[in-house]
Every structure is written in C-alpha cells, then in structure tokens.
Amino acid sequence: MPLSHEKSSRQHSSQELIHWPATTGRWGLAPGQPDDLVFVTRTGRVVEPRNVNTMLDRVVRHAKIDRSRVHDLRHTCATLLLLDGATIRDVMDQLGHASVTTTGNIYGHVLDEAKQKMAERMNRLAEGD
C-alpha cells in the first residue's frame, strides 16, 4: 500500500519522510515493492494502516501530551510550513490537494496569521529594531 494517496485524480506521489524514533517503527520499503514507501516494523513487516494510530498513541502517551491523530500531524505540518513562509502551492503539493483553492479554503486562517506576522516584521525593520 503506498504511503501517500492523493485526494485528486492523480495516482500516487512519494513525499520526503521524517524518520520517527525506533520505538514507533520506521520508514522503509515494502518487500518486493521498491517504490512504495510504507510504515514498517522493526522486523521489516508492513504496518497495517489501523496500527499507525496505535503507534502514534504510544508516542503521545509517552510524551505526556494530548491525544493526536495522524491527520492532526498532517494539519500541523501544513500550518507550520505556511507560518515559516512556504507558499500555498508548496503546501498544496505536499498534501496532495488537487487545487490551491482546496488548500486555501482549509488553511486560509493560517495565511491571515502569516500576513500579520510579515507586517510585524516589516514594522520592526522600518523602525530599525
């Protein structure tokens, strides 16, 4: 099962992946499927999709933070990218959205916050701080 399934008419895409700690599993290649990135266990077996949340729950519990879902991580990733200056098109591509409009509708509030931060930066620069 490919890791990245897009919500558009495009087939599949591969994304750069962040390595999780060894206690949660690791990223790897499915045996016999060198192009399909998936979660794998320490022993190299494919992790069933329903178990990804179980792994995340374990990490969250260990970190003593509020429960999160994989989808929350996706949303956080997009939000942080936008706040760090990524373009809406960059985030659209990363998330696999079919259009900039979809991404803009979901993350418009973040863009507003990013614009406010940019204005504050410009004010600081203009004031010489």
JSON list of C-alpha atoms in Angstrom, two decimals:
[
{"chain": "A", "resi": 1, "resn": "MET", "atom": "CA", "xyz": [0.00, 0.00, 0.00]},
{"chain": "A", "resi": 2, "resn": "PRO", "atom": "CA", "xyz": [1.59, 3.31, -1.00]},
{"chain": "A", "resi": 3, "resn": "LEU", "atom": "CA", "xyz": [2.03, 5.74, 1.86]},
{"chain": "A", "resi": 4, "resn": "SER", "atom": "CA", "xyz": [0.76, 8.78, 0.01]},
{"chain": "A", "resi": 5, "resn": "HIS", "atom": "CA", "xyz": [-2.69, 8.55, -1.56]},
{"chain": "A", "resi": 6, "resn": "GLU", "atom": "CA", "xyz": [-3.76, 11.83, -3.09]},
{"chain": "A", "resi": 7, "resn": "LYS", "atom": "CA", "xyz": [-7.29, 13.16, -2.90]},
{"chain": "A", "resi": 8, "resn": "SER", "atom": "CA", "xyz": [-7.19, 14.26, -6.53]},
{"chain": "A", "resi": 9, "resn": "SER", "atom": "CA", "xyz": [-7.33, 12.37, -9.79]},
{"chain": "A", "resi": 10, "resn": "ARG", "atom": "CA", "xyz": [-3.56, 11.89, -9.74]},
{"chain": "A", "resi": 11, "resn": "GLN", "atom": "CA", "xyz": [-2.46, 8.34, -8.91]},
{"chain": "A", "resi": 12, "resn": "HIS", "atom": "CA", "xyz": [0.13, 8.40, -6.14]},
{"chain": "A", "resi": 13, "resn": "SER", "atom": "CA", "xyz": [3.07, 10.52, -5.13]},
{"chain": "A", "resi": 14, "resn": "SER", "atom": "CA", "xyz": [6.04, 9.95, -2.93]},
{"chain": "A", "resi": 15, "resn": "GLN", "atom": "CA", "xyz": [6.87, 12.54, -0.32]},
{"chain": "A", "resi": 16, "resn": "GLU", "atom": "CA", "xyz": [10.03, 13.09, 1.67]},
{"chain": "A", "resi": 17, "resn": "LEU", "atom": "CA", "xyz": [9.53, 11.42, 5.01]},
{"chain": "A", "resi": 18, "resn": "ILE", "atom": "CA", "xyz": [10.65, 12.28, 8.51]},
{"chain": "A", "resi": 19, "resn": "HIS", "atom": "CA", "xyz": [12.14, 9.38, 10.45]},
{"chain": "A", "resi": 20, "resn": "TRP", "atom": "CA", "xyz": [10.27, 8.52, 13.65]},
{"chain": "A", "resi": 21, "resn": "PRO", "atom": "CA", "xyz": [12.07, 7.17, 16.71]},
{"chain": "A", "resi": 22, "resn": "ALA", "atom": "CA", "xyz": [12.84, 3.47, 16.54]},
{"chain": "A", "resi": 23, "resn": "THR", "atom": "CA", "xyz": [10.31, 2.79, 19.29]},
{"chain": "A", "resi": 24, "resn": "THR", "atom": "CA", "xyz": [7.43, 3.63, 16.95]},
{"chain": "A", "resi": 25, "resn": "GLY", "atom": "CA", "xyz": [8.53, 1.76, 13.86]},
{"chain": "A", "resi": 26, "resn": "ARG", "atom": "CA", "xyz": [10.47, 3.17, 10.95]},
{"chain": "A", "resi": 27, "resn": "TRP", "atom": "CA", "xyz": [10.02, 4.19, 7.36]},
{"chain": "A", "resi": 28, "resn": "GLY", "atom": "CA", "xyz": [11.08, 1.64, 4.81]},
{"chain": "A", "resi": 29, "resn": "LEU", "atom": "CA", "xyz": [10.37, -0.09, 1.57]},
{"chain": "A", "resi": 30, "resn": "ALA", "atom": "CA", "xyz": [7.78, -2.81, 1.20]},
{"chain": "A", "resi": 31, "resn": "PRO", "atom": "CA", "xyz": [9.44, -6.12, 0.30]},
{"chain": "A", "resi": 32, "resn": "GLY", "atom": "CA", "xyz": [9.26, -6.60, -3.46]},
{"chain": "A", "resi": 33, "resn": "GLN", "atom": "CA", "xyz": [7.85, -3.08, -3.88]},
{"chain": "A", "resi": 34, "resn": "PRO", "atom": "CA", "xyz": [10.95, -0.85, -4.03]},
{"chain": "A", "resi": 35, "resn": "ASP", "atom": "CA", "xyz": [8.97, 2.26, -4.98]},
{"chain": "A", "resi": 36, "resn": "ASP", "atom": "CA", "xyz": [6.21, 2.01, -2.37]},
{"chain": "A", "resi": 37, "resn": "LEU", "atom": "CA", "xyz": [7.11, 3.75, 0.88]},
{"chain": "A", "resi": 38, "resn": "VAL", "atom": "CA", "xyz": [5.27, 2.40, 3.91]},
{"chain": "A", "resi": 39, "resn": "PHE", "atom": "CA", "xyz": [5.50, 2.17, 7.68]},
{"chain": "A", "resi": 40, "resn": "VAL", "atom": "CA", "xyz": [7.43, -0.93, 8.63]},
{"chain": "A", "resi": 41, "resn": "THR", "atom": "CA", "xyz": [8.04, -2.58, 11.99]},
{"chain": "A", "resi": 42, "resn": "ARG", "atom": "CA", "xyz": [11.46, -3.23, 13.48]},
{"chain": "A", "resi": 43, "resn": "THR", "atom": "CA", "xyz": [11.39, -6.61, 11.78]},
{"chain": "A", "resi": 44, "resn": "GLY", "atom": "CA", "xyz": [10.61, -5.08, 8.39]},
{"chain": "A", "resi": 45, "resn": "ARG", "atom": "CA", "xyz": [6.98, -6.15, 8.19]},
{"chain": "A", "resi": 46, "resn": "VAL", "atom": "CA", "xyz": [4.42, -3.74, 6.80]},
{"chain": "A", "resi": 47, "resn": "VAL", "atom": "CA", "xyz": [2.41, -1.93, 9.49]},
{"chain": "A", "resi": 48, "resn": "GLU", "atom": "CA", "xyz": [-1.31, -2.14, 8.90]},
{"chain": "A", "resi": 49, "resn": "PRO", "atom": "CA", "xyz": [-2.91, 1.31, 8.47]},
{"chain": "A", "resi": 50, "resn": "ARG", "atom": "CA", "xyz": [-5.12, 0.80, 11.52]},
{"chain": "A", "resi": 51, "resn": "ASN", "atom": "CA", "xyz": [-2.00, 0.33, 13.65]},
{"chain": "A", "resi": 52, "resn": "VAL", "atom": "CA", "xyz": [-0.43, 3.66, 12.68]},
{"chain": "A", "resi": 53, "resn": "ASN", "atom": "CA", "xyz": [-2.73, 5.45, 15.14]},
{"chain": "A", "resi": 54, "resn": "THR", "atom": "CA", "xyz": [-1.85, 2.85, 17.76]},
{"chain": "A", "resi": 55, "resn": "MET", "atom": "CA", "xyz": [1.83, 3.68, 17.29]},
{"chain": "A", "resi": 56, "resn": "LEU", "atom": "CA", "xyz": [1.09, 7.41, 17.46]},
{"chain": "A", "resi": 57, "resn": "ASP", "atom": "CA", "xyz": [-0.98, 6.89, 20.63]},
{"chain": "A", "resi": 58, "resn": "ARG", "atom": "CA", "xyz": [2.01, 5.17, 22.24]},
{"chain": "A", "resi": 59, "resn": "VAL", "atom": "CA", "xyz": [4.33, 8.08, 21.38]},
{"chain": "A", "resi": 60, "resn": "VAL", "atom": "CA", "xyz": [1.80, 10.67, 22.58]},
{"chain": "A", "resi": 61, "resn": "ARG", "atom": "CA", "xyz": [1.23, 8.82, 25.84]},
{"chain": "A", "resi": 62, "resn": "HIS", "atom": "CA", "xyz": [5.00, 8.52, 26.39]},
{"chain": "A", "resi": 63, "resn": "ALA", "atom": "CA", "xyz": [5.42, 12.26, 25.70]},
{"chain": "A", "resi": 64, "resn": "LYS", "atom": "CA", "xyz": [2.53, 13.04, 28.08]},
{"chain": "A", "resi": 65, "resn": "ILE", "atom": "CA", "xyz": [0.75, 15.28, 25.59]},
{"chain": "A", "resi": 66, "resn": "ASP", "atom": "CA", "xyz": [-2.87, 15.44, 24.47]},
{"chain": "A", "resi": 67, "resn": "ARG", "atom": "CA", "xyz": [-4.08, 12.69, 22.15]},
{"chain": "A", "resi": 68, "resn": "SER", "atom": "CA", "xyz": [-3.40, 13.36, 18.49]},
{"chain": "A", "resi": 69, "resn": "ARG", "atom": "CA", "xyz": [-4.37, 11.65, 15.26]},
{"chain": "A", "resi": 70, "resn": "VAL", "atom": "CA", "xyz": [-2.18, 11.20, 12.20]},
{"chain": "A", "resi": 71, "resn": "HIS", "atom": "CA", "xyz": [-4.43, 13.71, 10.46]},
{"chain": "A", "resi": 72, "resn": "ASP", "atom": "CA", "xyz": [-3.59, 16.23, 13.22]},
{"chain": "A", "resi": 73, "resn": "LEU", "atom": "CA", "xyz": [0.09, 15.81, 12.33]},
{"chain": "A", "resi": 74, "resn": "ARG", "atom": "CA", "xyz": [-0.72, 16.48, 8.68]},
{"chain": "A", "resi": 75, "resn": "HIS", "atom": "CA", "xyz": [-2.58, 19.66, 9.63]},
{"chain": "A", "resi": 76, "resn": "THR", "atom": "CA", "xyz": [0.22, 20.76, 11.95]},
{"chain": "A", "resi": 77, "resn": "CYS", "atom": "CA", "xyz": [2.79, 20.16, 9.22]},
{"chain": "A", "resi": 78, "resn": "ALA", "atom": "CA", "xyz": [0.85, 22.32, 6.74]},
{"chain": "A", "resi": 79, "resn": "THR", "atom": "CA", "xyz": [0.32, 25.06, 9.32]},
{"chain": "A", "resi": 80, "resn": "LEU", "atom": "CA", "xyz": [3.97, 25.20, 10.33]},
{"chain": "A", "resi": 81, "resn": "LEU", "atom": "CA", "xyz": [5.11, 25.24, 6.71]},
{"chain": "A", "resi": 82, "resn": "LEU", "atom": "CA", "xyz": [2.83, 28.19, 5.94]},
{"chain": "A", "resi": 83, "resn": "LEU", "atom": "CA", "xyz": [3.90, 30.09, 9.06]},
{"chain": "A", "resi": 84, "resn": "ASP", "atom": "CA", "xyz": [7.52, 29.51, 8.06]},
{"chain": "A", "resi": 85, "resn": "GLY", "atom": "CA", "xyz": [6.95, 31.11, 4.67]},
{"chain": "A", "resi": 86, "resn": "ALA", "atom": "CA", "xyz": [6.08, 28.18, 2.40]},
{"chain": "A", "resi": 87, "resn": "THR", "atom": "CA", "xyz": [3.77, 29.09, -0.45]},
{"chain": "A", "resi": 88, "resn": "ILE", "atom": "CA", "xyz": [0.23, 27.79, -0.60]},
{"chain": "A", "resi": 89, "resn": "ARG", "atom": "CA", "xyz": [1.26, 25.90, -3.77]},
{"chain": "A", "resi": 90, "resn": "ASP", "atom": "CA", "xyz": [4.14, 24.22, -1.91]},
{"chain": "A", "resi": 91, "resn": "VAL", "atom": "CA", "xyz": [1.74, 23.08, 0.80]},
{"chain": "A", "resi": 92, "resn": "MET", "atom": "CA", "xyz": [-0.84, 22.00, -1.79]},
{"chain": "A", "resi": 93, "resn": "ASP", "atom": "CA", "xyz": [1.80, 19.80, -3.43]},
{"chain": "A", "resi": 94, "resn": "GLN", "atom": "CA", "xyz": [2.98, 18.38, -0.11]},
{"chain": "A", "resi": 95, "resn": "LEU", "atom": "CA", "xyz": [-0.56, 17.47, 0.97]},
{"chain": "A", "resi": 96, "resn": "GLY", "atom": "CA", "xyz": [-1.60, 16.18, -2.44]},
{"chain": "A", "resi": 97, "resn": "HIS", "atom": "CA", "xyz": [-4.56, 18.52, -2.80]},
{"chain": "A", "resi": 98, "resn": "ALA", "atom": "CA", "xyz": [-6.00, 18.81, -6.30]},
{"chain": "A", "resi": 99, "resn": "SER", "atom": "CA", "xyz": [-6.06, 22.62, -6.24]},
{"chain": "A", "resi": 100, "resn": "VAL", "atom": "CA", "xyz": [-4.73, 25.68, -4.47]},
{"chain": "A", "resi": 101, "resn": "THR", "atom": "CA", "xyz": [-8.35, 26.57, -3.73]},
{"chain": "A", "resi": 102, "resn": "THR", "atom": "CA", "xyz": [-8.79, 23.46, -1.59]},
{"chain": "A", "resi": 103, "resn": "THR", "atom": "CA", "xyz": [-5.66, 24.22, 0.40]},
{"chain": "A", "resi": 104, "resn": "GLY", "atom": "CA", "xyz": [-6.60, 27.90, 0.70]},
{"chain": "A", "resi": 105, "resn": "ASN", "atom": "CA", "xyz": [-10.07, 27.07, 1.96]},
{"chain": "A", "resi": 106, "resn": "ILE", "atom": "CA", "xyz": [-8.64, 24.82, 4.67]},
{"chain": "A", "resi": 107, "resn": "TYR", "atom": "CA", "xyz": [-5.64, 26.94, 5.68]},
{"chain": "A", "resi": 108, "resn": "GLY", "atom": "CA", "xyz": [-6.85, 30.48, 4.91]},
{"chain": "A", "resi": 109, "resn": "HIS", "atom": "CA", "xyz": [-6.78, 31.40, 8.60]},
{"chain": "A", "resi": 110, "resn": "VAL", "atom": "CA", "xyz": [-3.11, 30.46, 8.74]},
{"chain": "A", "resi": 111, "resn": "LEU", "atom": "CA", "xyz": [-2.37, 32.67, 5.75]},
{"chain": "A", "resi": 112, "resn": "ASP", "atom": "CA", "xyz": [-4.01, 35.58, 7.56]},
{"chain": "A", "resi": 113, "resn": "GLU", "atom": "CA", "xyz": [-1.81, 34.94, 10.60]},
{"chain": "A", "resi": 114, "resn": "ALA", "atom": "CA", "xyz": [1.28, 34.70, 8.40]},
{"chain": "A", "resi": 115, "resn": "LYS", "atom": "CA", "xyz": [0.41, 38.04, 6.77]},
{"chain": "A", "resi": 116, "resn": "GLN", "atom": "CA", "xyz": [0.08, 39.63, 10.21]},
{"chain": "A", "resi": 117, "resn": "LYS", "atom": "CA", "xyz": [3.49, 38.28, 11.24]},
{"chain": "A", "resi": 118, "resn": "MET", "atom": "CA", "xyz": [5.01, 39.58, 8.00]},
{"chain": "A", "resi": 119, "resn": "ALA", "atom": "CA", "xyz": [3.55, 43.05, 8.65]},
{"chain": "A", "resi": 120, "resn": "GLU", "atom": "CA", "xyz": [5.00, 43.00, 12.16]},
{"chain": "A", "resi": 121, "resn": "ARG", "atom": "CA", "xyz": [8.43, 42.07, 10.74]},
{"chain": "A", "resi": 122, "resn": "MET", "atom": "CA", "xyz": [8.23, 44.92, 8.25]},
{"chain": "A", "resi": 123, "resn": "ASN", "atom": "CA", "xyz": [7.36, 47.35, 11.05]},
{"chain": "A", "resi": 124, "resn": "ARG", "atom": "CA", "xyz": [10.36, 46.17, 13.09]},
{"chain": "A", "resi": 125, "resn": "LEU", "atom": "CA", "xyz": [12.64, 46.56, 10.07]},
{"chain": "A", "resi": 126, "resn": "ALA", "atom": "CA", "xyz": [11.27, 50.02, 9.32]},
{"chain": "A", "resi": 127, "resn": "GLU", "atom": "CA", "xyz": [11.81, 51.08, 12.94]},
{"chain": "A", "resi": 128, "resn": "GLY", "atom": "CA", "xyz": [15.36, 49.73, 12.92]},
{"chain": "A", "resi": 129, "resn": "ASP", "atom": "CA", "xyz": [14.82, 47.18, 15.71]}
]
